[in-house]
Short mmCIF file of C-alpha atoms in Angstrom, two decimals:
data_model
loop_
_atom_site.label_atom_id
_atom_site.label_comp_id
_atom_site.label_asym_id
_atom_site.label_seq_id
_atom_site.Cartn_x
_atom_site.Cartn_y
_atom_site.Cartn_z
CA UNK A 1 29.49 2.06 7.55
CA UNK A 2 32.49 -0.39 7.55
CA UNK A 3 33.23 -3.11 5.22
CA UNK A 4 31.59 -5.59 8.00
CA UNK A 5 28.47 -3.92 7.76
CA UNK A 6 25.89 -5.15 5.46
CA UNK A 7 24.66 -3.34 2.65
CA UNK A 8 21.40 -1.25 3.13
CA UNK A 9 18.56 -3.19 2.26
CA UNK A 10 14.73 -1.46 2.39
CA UNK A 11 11.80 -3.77 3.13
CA UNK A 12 8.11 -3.35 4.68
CA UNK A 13 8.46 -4.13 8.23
CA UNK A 14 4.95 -4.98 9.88
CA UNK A 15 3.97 -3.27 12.95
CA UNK A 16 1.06 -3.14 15.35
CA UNK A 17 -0.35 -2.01 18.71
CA UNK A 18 -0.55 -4.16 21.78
CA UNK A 19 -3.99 -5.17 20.81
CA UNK A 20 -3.88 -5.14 17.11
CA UNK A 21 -6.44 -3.05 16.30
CA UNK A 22 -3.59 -0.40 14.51
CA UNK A 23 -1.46 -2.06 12.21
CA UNK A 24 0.60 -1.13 9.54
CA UNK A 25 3.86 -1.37 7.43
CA UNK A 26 6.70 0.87 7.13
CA UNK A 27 9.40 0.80 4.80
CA UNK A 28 12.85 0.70 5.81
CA UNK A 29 15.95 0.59 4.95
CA UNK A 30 18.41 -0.46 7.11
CA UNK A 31 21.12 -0.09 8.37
CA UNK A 32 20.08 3.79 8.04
CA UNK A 33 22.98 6.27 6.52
CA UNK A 34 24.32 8.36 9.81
CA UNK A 35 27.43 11.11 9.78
CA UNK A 36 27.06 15.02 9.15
CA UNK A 37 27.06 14.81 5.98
CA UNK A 38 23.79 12.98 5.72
CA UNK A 39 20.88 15.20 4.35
CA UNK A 40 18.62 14.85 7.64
CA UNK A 41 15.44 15.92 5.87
CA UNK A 42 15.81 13.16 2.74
CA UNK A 43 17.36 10.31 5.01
CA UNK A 44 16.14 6.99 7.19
CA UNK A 45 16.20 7.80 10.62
CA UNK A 46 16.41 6.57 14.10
CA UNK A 47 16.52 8.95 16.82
CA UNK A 48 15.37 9.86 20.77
CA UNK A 49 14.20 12.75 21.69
CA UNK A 50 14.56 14.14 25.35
CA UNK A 51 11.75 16.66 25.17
CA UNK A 52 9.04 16.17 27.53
CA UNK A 53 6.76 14.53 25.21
CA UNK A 54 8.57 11.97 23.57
CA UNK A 55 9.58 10.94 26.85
CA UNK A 56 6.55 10.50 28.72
CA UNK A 57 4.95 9.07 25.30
CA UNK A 58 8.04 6.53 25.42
CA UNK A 59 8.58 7.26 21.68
CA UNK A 60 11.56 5.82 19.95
CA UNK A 61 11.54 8.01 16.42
CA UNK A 62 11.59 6.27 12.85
CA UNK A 63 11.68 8.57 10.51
CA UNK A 64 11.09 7.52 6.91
CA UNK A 65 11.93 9.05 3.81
CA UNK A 66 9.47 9.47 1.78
CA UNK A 67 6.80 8.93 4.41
CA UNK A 68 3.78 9.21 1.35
CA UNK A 69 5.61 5.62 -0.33
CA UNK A 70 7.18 4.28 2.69
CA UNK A 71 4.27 3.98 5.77
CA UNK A 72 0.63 2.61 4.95
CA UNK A 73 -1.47 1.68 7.51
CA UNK A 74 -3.52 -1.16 7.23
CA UNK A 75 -6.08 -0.59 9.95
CA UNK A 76 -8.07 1.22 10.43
CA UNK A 77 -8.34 2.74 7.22
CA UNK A 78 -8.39 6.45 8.65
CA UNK A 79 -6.65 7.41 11.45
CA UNK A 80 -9.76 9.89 12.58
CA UNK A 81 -10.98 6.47 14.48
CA UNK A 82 -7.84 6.47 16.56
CA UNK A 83 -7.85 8.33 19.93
CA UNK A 84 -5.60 11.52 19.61
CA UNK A 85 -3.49 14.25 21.56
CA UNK A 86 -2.00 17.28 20.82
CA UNK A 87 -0.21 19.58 22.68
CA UNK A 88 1.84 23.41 22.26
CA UNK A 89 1.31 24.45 19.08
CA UNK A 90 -1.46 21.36 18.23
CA UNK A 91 0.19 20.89 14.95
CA UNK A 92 1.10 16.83 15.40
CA UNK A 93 -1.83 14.52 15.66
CA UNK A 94 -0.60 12.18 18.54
CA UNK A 95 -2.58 8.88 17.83
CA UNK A 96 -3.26 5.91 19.83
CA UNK A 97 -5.26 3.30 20.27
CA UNK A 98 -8.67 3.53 22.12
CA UNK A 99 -8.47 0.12 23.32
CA UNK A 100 -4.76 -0.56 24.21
CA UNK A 101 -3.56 3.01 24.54
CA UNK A 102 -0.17 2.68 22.83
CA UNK A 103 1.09 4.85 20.09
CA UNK A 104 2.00 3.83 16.77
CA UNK A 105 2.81 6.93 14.66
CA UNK A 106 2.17 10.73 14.76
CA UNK A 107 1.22 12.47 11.96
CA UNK A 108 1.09 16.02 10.48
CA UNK A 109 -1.39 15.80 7.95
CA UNK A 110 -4.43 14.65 5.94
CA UNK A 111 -3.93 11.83 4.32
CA UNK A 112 -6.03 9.23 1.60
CA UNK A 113 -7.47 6.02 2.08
CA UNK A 114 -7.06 3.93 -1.49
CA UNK A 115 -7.09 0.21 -2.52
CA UNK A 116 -3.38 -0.96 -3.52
CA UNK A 117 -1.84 -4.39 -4.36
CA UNK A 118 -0.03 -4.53 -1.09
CA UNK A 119 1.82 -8.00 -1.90
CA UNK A 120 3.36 -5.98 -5.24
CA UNK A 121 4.31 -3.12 -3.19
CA UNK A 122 5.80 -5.61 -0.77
CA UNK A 123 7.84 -7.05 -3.78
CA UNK A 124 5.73 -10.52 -3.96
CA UNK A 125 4.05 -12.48 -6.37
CA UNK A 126 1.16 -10.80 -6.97
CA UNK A 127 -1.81 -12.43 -7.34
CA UNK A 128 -3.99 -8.59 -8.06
CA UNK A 129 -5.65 -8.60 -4.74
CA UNK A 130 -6.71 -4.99 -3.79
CA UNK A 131 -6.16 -3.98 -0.08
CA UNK A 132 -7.70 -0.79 1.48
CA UNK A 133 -5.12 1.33 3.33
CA UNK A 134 -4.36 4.89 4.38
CA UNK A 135 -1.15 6.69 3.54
CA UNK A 136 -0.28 10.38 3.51
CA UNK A 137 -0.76 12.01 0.05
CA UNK A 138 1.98 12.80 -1.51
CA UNK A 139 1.00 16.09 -2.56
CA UNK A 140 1.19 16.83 1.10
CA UNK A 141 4.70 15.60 1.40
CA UNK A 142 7.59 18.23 1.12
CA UNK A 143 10.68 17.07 2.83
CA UNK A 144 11.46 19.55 5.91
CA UNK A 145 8.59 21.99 5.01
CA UNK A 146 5.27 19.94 4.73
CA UNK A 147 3.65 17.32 6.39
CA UNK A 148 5.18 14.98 9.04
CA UNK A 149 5.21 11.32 9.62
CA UNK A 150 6.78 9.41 12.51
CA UNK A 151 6.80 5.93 13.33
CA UNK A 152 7.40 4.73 16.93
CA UNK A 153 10.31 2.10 16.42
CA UNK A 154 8.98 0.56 19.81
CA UNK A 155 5.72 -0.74 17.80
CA UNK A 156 7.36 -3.19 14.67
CA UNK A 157 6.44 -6.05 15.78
CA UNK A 158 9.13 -8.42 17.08
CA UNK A 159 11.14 -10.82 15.72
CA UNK A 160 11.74 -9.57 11.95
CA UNK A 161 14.46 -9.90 9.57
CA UNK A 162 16.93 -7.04 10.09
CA UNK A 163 15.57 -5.24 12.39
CA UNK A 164 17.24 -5.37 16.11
CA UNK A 165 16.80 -2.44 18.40
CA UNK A 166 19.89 -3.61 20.12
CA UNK A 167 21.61 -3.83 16.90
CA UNK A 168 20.71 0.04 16.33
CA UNK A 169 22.26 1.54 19.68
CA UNK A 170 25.18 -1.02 19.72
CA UNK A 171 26.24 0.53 16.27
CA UNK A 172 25.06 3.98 17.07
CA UNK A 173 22.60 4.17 13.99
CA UNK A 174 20.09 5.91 16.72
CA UNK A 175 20.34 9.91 16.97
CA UNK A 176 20.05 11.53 20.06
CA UNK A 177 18.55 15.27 20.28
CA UNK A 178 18.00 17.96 22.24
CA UNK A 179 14.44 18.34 22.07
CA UNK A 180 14.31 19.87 24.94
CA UNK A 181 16.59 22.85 24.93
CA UNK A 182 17.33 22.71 20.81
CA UNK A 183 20.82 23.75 21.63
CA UNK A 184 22.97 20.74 20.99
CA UNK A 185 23.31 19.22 17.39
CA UNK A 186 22.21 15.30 17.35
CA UNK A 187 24.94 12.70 18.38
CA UNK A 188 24.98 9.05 18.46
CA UNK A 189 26.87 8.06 21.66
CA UNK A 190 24.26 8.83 24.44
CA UNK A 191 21.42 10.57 25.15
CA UNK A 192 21.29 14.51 26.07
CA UNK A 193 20.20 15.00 29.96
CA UNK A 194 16.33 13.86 30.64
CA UNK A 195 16.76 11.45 27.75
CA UNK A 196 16.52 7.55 27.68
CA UNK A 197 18.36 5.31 25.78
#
């Protein structure tokens, strides 16, 4: 990150479906640390994945860090009333919405549904109003190992504070990977053949 850059600053960042039905918040930080020496597994994410399904899904990867304290989603409160797919090895639980059809996250694991003060975990004054939400346990968290959260980047909603799609492939904060062949090691300057930018 050059001196131009400004500092890395997480916040919740709302996002949604088409017909807002799924909505949620995911905490980011951005602009996300990128460079080989980054711990992958640990780190804030952006990437694109040519492998057939992330490309037909039109998936644009955020990956947070601690997915268990950084994604909650607000509704519905379980993702079990969300349409799903799964595919190869059935271990990710594509979701999507039964009414609009678009995806919002995918998931590798059970998760909780609890009551939270979502305007103190969003750093606001809090006035001790309880919100119900799902969010991964983190007992079922284990960075590279166990359990899997993915956001699709294409679903924050629009117009938010430090968040800029084009801002994130103009600086080359967005990963590409081989998904398809797993031969090539991620890069940020364009996407491996079948990808999209």
């Amino acid at each position: 990150m050059s001196s131009t850059e400004p500092s890395p600053n997480r916040r919740g960042y709302h996002g949604s479906c088409h017909c807002g039905k799924v909505r949620y918040i995911a905490f980011a930080t951005i602009p996300p640390p990128i460079g080989p020496g980054i711990d992958r597994k640990n780190a804030m994410r952006f990437y694109k994945c040519n492998c057939s399904t992330c490309l037909k899904m039109g998936i644009f990867h955020m990956r947070l860090p601690n997915p268990a304290k950084d994604f909650v989603l607000l509704s519905p409160s379980d993702p079990a009333e969300l349409s799903n797919y799964t595919c190869f090895e059935k271990n990710l639980d594509w979701r999507f919405c039964p009414t609009c059809g678009v995806r919002c996250f995918t998931v590798c694991t059970n998760g909780q549904s609890e009551e939270i003060d979502l305007e103190a975990k969003l750093g606001k004054p809090s006035e001790g109003k309880m919100t119900r939400i799902w969010r991964m346990g983190e007992e079922k968290w284990e960075p590279g190992s166990k359990g899997y959260l993915s956001v699709n980047a294409h679903t924050i909603d629009q117009d938010q504070e430090r968040f800029d799609m084009r801002e994130l492939v103009d600086k080359k904060w967005v990963e590409y990977l081989d998904g398809k062949e797993w031969a090539q090691p991620p890069r940020y300057d364009y996407p491996y053949p079948g990808g999209t930018w």
